[in-house]
Each structure stands twice: as C-alpha cells, then as structure tokens.
mmCIF file of C-alpha atoms in Angstrom:
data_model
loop_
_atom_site.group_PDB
_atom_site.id
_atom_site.type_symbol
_atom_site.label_atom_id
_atom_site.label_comp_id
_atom_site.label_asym_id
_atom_site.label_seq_id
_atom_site.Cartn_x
_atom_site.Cartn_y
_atom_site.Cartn_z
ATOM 1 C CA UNK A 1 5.811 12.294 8.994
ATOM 2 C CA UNK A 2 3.818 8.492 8.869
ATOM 3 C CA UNK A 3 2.095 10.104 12.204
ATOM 4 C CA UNK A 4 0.400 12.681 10.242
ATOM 5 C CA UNK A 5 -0.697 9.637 7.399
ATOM 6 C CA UNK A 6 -1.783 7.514 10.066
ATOM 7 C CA UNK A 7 -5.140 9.751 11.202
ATOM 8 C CA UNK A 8 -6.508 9.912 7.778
ATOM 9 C CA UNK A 9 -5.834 6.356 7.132
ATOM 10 C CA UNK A 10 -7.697 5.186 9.683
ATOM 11 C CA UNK A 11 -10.689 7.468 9.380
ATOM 12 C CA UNK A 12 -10.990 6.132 5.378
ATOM 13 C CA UNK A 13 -10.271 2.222 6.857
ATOM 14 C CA UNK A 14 -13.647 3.025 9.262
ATOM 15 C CA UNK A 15 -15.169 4.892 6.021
ATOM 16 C CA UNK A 16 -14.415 2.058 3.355
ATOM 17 C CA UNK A 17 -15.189 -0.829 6.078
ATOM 18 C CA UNK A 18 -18.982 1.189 6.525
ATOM 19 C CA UNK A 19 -19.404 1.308 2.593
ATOM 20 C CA UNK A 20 -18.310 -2.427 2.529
ATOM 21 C CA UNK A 21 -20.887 -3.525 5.165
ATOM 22 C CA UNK A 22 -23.714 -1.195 4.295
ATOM 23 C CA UNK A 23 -23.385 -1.936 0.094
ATOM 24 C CA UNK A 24 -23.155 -6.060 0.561
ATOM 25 C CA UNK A 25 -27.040 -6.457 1.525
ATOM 26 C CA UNK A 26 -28.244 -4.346 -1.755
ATOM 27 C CA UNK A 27 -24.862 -5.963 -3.706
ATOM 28 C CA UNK A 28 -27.204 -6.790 -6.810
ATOM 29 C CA UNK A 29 -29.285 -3.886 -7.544
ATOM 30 C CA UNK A 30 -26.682 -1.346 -6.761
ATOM 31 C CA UNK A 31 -24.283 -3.424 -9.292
ATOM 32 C CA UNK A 32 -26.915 -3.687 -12.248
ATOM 33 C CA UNK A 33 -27.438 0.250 -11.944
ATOM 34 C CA UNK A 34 -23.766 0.974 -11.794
ATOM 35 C CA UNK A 35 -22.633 -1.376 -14.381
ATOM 36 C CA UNK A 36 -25.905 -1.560 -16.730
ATOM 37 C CA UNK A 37 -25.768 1.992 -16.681
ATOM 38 C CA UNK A 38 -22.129 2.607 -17.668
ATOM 39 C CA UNK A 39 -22.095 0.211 -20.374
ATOM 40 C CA UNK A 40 -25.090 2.293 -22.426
ATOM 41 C CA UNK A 41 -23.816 5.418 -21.701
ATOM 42 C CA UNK A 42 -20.398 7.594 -23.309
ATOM 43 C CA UNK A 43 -18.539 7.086 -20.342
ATOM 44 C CA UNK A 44 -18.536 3.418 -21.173
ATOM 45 C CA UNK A 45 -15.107 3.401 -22.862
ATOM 46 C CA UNK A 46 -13.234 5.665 -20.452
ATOM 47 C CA UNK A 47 -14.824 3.445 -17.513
ATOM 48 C CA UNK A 48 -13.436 0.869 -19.905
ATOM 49 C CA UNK A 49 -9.955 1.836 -20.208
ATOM 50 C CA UNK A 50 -9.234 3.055 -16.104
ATOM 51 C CA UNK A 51 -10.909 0.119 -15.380
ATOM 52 C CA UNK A 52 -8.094 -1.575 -17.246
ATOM 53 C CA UNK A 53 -4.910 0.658 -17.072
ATOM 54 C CA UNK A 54 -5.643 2.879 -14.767
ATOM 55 C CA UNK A 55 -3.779 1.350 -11.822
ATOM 56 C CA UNK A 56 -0.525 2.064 -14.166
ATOM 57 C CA UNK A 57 -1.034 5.564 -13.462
ATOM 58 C CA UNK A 58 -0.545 4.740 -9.604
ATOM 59 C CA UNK A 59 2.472 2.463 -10.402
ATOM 60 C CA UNK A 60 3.831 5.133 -12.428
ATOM 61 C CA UNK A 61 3.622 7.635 -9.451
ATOM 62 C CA UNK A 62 4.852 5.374 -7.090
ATOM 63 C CA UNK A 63 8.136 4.951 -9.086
ATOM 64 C CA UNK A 64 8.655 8.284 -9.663
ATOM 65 C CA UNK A 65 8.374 8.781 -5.962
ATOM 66 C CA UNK A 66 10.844 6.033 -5.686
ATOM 67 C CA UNK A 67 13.285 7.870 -7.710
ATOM 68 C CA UNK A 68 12.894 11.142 -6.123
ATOM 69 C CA UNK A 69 13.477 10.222 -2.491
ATOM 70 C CA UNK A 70 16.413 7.898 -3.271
ATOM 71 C CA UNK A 71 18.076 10.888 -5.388
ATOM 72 C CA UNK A 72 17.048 13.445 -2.336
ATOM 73 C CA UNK A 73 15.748 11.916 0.606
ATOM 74 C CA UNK A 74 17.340 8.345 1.577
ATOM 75 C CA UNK A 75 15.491 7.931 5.162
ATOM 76 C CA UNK A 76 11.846 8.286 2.892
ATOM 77 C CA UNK A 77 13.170 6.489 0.240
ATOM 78 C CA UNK A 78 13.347 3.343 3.171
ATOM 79 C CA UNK A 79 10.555 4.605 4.487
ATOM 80 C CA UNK A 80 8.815 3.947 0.969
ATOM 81 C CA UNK A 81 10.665 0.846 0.728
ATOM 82 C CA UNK A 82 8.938 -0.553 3.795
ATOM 83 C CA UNK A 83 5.460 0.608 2.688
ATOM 84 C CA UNK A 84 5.783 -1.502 -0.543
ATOM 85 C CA UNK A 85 6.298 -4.598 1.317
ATOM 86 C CA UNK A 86 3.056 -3.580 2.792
ATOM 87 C CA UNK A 87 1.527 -3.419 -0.814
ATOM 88 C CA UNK A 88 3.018 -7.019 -1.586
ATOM 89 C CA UNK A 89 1.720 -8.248 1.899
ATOM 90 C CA UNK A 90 -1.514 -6.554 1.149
ATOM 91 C CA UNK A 91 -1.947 -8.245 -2.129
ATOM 92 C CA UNK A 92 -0.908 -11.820 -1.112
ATOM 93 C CA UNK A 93 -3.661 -11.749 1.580
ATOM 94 C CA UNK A 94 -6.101 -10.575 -0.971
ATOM 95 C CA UNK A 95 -5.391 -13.522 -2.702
ATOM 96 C CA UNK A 96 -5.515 -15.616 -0.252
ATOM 97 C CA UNK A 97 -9.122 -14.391 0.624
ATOM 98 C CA UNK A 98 -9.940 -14.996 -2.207
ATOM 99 C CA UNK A 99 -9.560 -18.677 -2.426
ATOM 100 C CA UNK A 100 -10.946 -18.804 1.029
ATOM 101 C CA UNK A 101 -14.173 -16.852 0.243
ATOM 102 C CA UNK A 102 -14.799 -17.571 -3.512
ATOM 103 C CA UNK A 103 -17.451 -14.964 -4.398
ATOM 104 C CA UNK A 104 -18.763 -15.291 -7.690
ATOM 105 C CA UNK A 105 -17.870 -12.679 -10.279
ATOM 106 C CA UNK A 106 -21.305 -10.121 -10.538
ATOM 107 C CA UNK A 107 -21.082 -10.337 -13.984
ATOM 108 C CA UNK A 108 -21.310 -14.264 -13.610
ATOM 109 C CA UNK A 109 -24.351 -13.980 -11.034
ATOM 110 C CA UNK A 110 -25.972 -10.942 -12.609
ATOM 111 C CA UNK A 111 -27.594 -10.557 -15.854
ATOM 112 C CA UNK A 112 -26.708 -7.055 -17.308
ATOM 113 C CA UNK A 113 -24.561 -5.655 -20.243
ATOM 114 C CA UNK A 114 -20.569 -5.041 -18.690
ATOM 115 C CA UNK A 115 -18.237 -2.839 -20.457
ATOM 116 C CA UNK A 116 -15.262 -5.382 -19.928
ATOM 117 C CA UNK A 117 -15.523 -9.471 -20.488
ATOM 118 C CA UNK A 118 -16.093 -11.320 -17.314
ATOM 119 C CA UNK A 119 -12.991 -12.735 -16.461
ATOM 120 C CA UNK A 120 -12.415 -16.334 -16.465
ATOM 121 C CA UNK A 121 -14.374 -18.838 -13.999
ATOM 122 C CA UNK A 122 -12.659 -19.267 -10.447
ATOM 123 C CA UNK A 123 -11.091 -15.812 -10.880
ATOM 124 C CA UNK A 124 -12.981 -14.810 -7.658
ATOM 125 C CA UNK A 125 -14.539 -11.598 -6.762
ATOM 126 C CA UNK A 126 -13.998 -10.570 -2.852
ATOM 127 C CA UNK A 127 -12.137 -8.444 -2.023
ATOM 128 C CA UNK A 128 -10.781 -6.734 -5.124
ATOM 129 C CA UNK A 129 -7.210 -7.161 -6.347
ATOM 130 C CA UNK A 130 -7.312 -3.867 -8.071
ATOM 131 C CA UNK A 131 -8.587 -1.645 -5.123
ATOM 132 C CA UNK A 132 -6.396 -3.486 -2.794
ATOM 133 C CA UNK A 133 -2.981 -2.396 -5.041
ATOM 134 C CA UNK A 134 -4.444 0.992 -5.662
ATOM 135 C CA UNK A 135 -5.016 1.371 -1.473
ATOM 136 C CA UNK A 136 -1.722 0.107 -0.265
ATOM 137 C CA UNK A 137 0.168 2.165 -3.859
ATOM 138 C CA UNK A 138 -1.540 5.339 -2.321
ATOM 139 C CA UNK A 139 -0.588 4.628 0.972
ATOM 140 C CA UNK A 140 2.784 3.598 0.770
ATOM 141 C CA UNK A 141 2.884 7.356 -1.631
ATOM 142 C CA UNK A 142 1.523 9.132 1.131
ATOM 143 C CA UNK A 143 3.479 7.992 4.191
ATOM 144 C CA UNK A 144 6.755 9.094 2.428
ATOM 145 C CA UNK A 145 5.152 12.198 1.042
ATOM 146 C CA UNK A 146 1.530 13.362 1.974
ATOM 147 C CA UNK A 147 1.581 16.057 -0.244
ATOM 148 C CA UNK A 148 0.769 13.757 -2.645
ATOM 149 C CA UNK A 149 -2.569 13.243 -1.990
ATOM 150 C CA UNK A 150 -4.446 14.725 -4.435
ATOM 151 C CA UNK A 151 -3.086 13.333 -6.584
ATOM 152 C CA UNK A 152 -3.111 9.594 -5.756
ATOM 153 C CA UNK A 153 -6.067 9.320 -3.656
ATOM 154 C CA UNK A 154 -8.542 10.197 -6.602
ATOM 155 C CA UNK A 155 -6.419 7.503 -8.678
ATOM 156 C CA UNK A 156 -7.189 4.700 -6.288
ATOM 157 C CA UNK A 157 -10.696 6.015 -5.701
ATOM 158 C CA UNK A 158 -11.435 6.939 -9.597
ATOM 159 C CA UNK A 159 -9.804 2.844 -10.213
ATOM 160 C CA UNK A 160 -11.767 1.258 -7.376
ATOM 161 C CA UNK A 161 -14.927 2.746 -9.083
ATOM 162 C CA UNK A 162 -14.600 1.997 -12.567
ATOM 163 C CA UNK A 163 -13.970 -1.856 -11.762
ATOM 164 C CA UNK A 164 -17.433 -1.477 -10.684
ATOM 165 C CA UNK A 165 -18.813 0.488 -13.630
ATOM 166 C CA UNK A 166 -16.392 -1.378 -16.079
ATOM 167 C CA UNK A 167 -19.072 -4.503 -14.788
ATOM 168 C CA UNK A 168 -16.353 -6.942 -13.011
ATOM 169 C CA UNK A 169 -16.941 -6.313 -9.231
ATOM 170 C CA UNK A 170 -19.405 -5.356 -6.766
ATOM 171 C CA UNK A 171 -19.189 -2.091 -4.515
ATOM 172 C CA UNK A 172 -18.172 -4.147 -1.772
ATOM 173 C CA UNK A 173 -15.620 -5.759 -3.192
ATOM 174 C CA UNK A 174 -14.108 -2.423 -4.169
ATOM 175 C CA UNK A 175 -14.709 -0.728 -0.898
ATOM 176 C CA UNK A 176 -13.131 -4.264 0.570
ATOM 177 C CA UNK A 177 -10.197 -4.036 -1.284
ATOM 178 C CA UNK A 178 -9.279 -0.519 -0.759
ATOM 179 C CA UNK A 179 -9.775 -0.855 3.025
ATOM 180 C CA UNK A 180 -7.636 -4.386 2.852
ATOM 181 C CA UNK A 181 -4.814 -1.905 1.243
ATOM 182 C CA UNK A 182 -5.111 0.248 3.389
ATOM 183 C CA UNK A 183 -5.070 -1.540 6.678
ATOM 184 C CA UNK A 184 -2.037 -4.065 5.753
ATOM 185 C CA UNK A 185 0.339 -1.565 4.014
ATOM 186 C CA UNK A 186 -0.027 0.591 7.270
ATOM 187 C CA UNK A 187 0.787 -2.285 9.430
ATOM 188 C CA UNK A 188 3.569 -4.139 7.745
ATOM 189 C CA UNK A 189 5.239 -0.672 6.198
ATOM 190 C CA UNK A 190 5.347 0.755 9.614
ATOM 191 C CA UNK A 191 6.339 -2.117 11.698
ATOM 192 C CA UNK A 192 9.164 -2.981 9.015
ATOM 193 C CA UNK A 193 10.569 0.423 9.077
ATOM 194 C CA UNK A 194 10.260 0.860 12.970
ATOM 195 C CA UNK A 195 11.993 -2.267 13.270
ATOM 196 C CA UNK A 196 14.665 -1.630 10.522
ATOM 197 C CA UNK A 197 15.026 1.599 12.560
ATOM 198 C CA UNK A 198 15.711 -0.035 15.757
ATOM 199 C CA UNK A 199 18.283 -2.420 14.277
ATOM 200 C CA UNK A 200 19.954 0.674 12.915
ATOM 201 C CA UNK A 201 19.987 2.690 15.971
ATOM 202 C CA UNK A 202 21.244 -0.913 17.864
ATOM 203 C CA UNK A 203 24.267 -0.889 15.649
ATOM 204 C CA UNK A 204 24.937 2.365 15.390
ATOM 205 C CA UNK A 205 25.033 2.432 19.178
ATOM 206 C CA UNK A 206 27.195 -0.867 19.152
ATOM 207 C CA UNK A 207 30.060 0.752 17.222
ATOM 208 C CA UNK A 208 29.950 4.158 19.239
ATOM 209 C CA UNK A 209 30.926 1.850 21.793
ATOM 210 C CA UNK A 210 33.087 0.120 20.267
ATOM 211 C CA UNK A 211 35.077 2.967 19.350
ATOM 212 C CA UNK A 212 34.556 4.199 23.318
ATOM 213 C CA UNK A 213 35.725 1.175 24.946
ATOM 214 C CA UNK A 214 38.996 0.840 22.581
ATOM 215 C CA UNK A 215 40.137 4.839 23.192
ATOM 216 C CA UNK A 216 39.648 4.555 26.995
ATOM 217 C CA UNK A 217 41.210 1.510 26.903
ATOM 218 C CA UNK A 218 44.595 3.429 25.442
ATOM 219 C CA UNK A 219 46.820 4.912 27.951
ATOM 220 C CA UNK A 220 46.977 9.164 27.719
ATOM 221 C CA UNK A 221 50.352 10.626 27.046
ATOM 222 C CA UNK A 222 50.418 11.818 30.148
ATOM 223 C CA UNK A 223 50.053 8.503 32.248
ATOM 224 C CA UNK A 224 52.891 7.006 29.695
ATOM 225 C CA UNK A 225 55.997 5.985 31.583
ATOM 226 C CA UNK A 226 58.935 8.593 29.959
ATOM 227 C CA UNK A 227 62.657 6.969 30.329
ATOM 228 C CA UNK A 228 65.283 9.232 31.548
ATOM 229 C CA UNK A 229 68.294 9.860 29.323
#
C-alpha cells in the first residue's frame, strides 16, 4: 500500500520544493499582500483561528486512525506507528534548522497589520513548525490509509496557508515546511517499518527452524528399536 503513497509524495516534495524556491526572491511583497490583506478582510478571524488550532484537526484524525487500525488492522496500525516516528524525526530537524538558519519572523522584518501577535524574538521563521507537523501528520495518514486524502491533505494545505495569512510566516517557509514533512516522514516511516519487517521475518524464520531442527532430530516410530517379549 506505502508504494501507491510514495508517487504522489514525491511529485508534491518536487511541487512544494518549486513553490519554496520560486516564492523566497519576492518573500516580502507576496507576504504583505497575503497577510495585510487577511487581516482587513472577514476572513481575518477564521485565518485566525486555523492558523491557531487547526493542526488539532490533523492530530485528531491521526488518532482516530490510530485507533481504527489497531482495533482492525494491526500490520497498518505498525505501519502508522513507523510513520509517526517520521513526524517526530521530521519535527526535530525542523528545529534544528531553525537554530541553524535563524530567519527573522516576517512580521518582525515587515511592516503590515497580522491577524495573530508575532511570536516572541528568536522564535525563528524557516522552515515552518506548523507545515512541517501538518506534512509528515498527512503522510504518516496516508501511507496506512490513502483513502484518506481528501480529507487530510486540504487540512495540512488549508494550515500551511493560514500561518501565512494569520501574518507569522512567509510562503516559503510554509511551502519549506510541508516539503521537510513530507520528505523525512517518508524516509524514516518507511525505513523503520521495512526494517522492523525484516527483523520479524528473521525471527519468525529462526523459530520455524527451530521447531525443524528439534522434530528431525527425534527418532520416527518406525526407526525405534521394539524389545521382544
């Protein structure tokens, strides 16, 4: 099933990395339109609020995934398991780019109206913790069950966009993030759960042989020695 994930995944990586790169030169003007514009219109308190709580609504989903395949499908169920050590390993590096990059907030470096307060100084900007949880949350949700997709990619998309209309990122911090998710919850999930497979399989085949090796090793009641009477 992960084989039918993995196309699309890459083919939004190549997307998201494109947006990224081609967003980054016109980073200002395209984040004073975005964000000025959201905080004067209506939509300023809904950008406000997914912005803010909308990547509960992915967490949510997740779980509920989490409960379904461990009630009905166990080998999914690890298969999800794997995929959110992926999301953890996806959100530790974004951290740790973070420190290593320290882009300053666009609300910090840009003077416009936000919907949301700019966070606190040193609470950098590239890539975006957000978008990277919401990629690797919809990732991990659709490697165990694709069907899902409608579902959870227009969460992480519709969450990734209204940290940039809420004011507190730039689009290629979003588009950075998402394709960050992406890329490290594929890698780690799958090589976790390829190699949990393997170990599996390894033991698995050790006891078959085990079992093998200790019911040759028995004489058959034929070959038994019978004493006369």
């Amino acid at each position: 099933m992960p084989h039918a994930v993995l196309p699309a995944a890459l083919s939004a990586l190549l997307v998201l990395s494109a947006v990224a790169l081609l967003a980054w030169p016109a980073r200002g003007s395209l984040f004073e339109g975005i964000a000025g514009g959201t905080a004067a219109s209506p939509l300023a308190g809904l950008a406000g609020l997914v912005a803010d709580k909308g990547l509960l609504a992915l967490v949510a989903a997740t779980a509920g995934l989490v409960l379904l395949t461990w009630f009905r499908d166990r080998p999914r169920f690890w298969l999800l398991a794997a995929a959110g050590l992926g999301t953890v390993a996806a959100y530790v590096t974004s951290e740790v780019v973070k420190l290593l990059v320290t882009e300053e907030r666009p609300c910090r470096a840009v003077d416009v109206a936000t919907v949301l307060a700019c966070p606190a100084p040193a609470d950098w900007s590239w890539p975006s913790n957000h978008s990277t949880i919401a990629g690797a949350l919809a990732v991990a949700c659709l490697l165990a069950a694709p069907r899902l997709w409608p579902l959870v990619v227009p969460l992480a998309l519709a969450v990734a966009g209204a940290r940039v209309a809420a004011g507190v990122h730039y689009v290629h911090d979003v588009a950075s993030g998402l394709a960050l998710g992406v890329l490290v919850t594929c890698l780690v999930g799958l090589t976790v759960h390829a190699g949990a497979q393997r170990l599996t399989g390894t033991q698995r085949l050790t006891g078959a042989q085990r079992v093998t090796r200790r019911s040759t090793g028995r004489p058959s009641p034929a070959a038994r020695p019978t004493r006369g009477r």
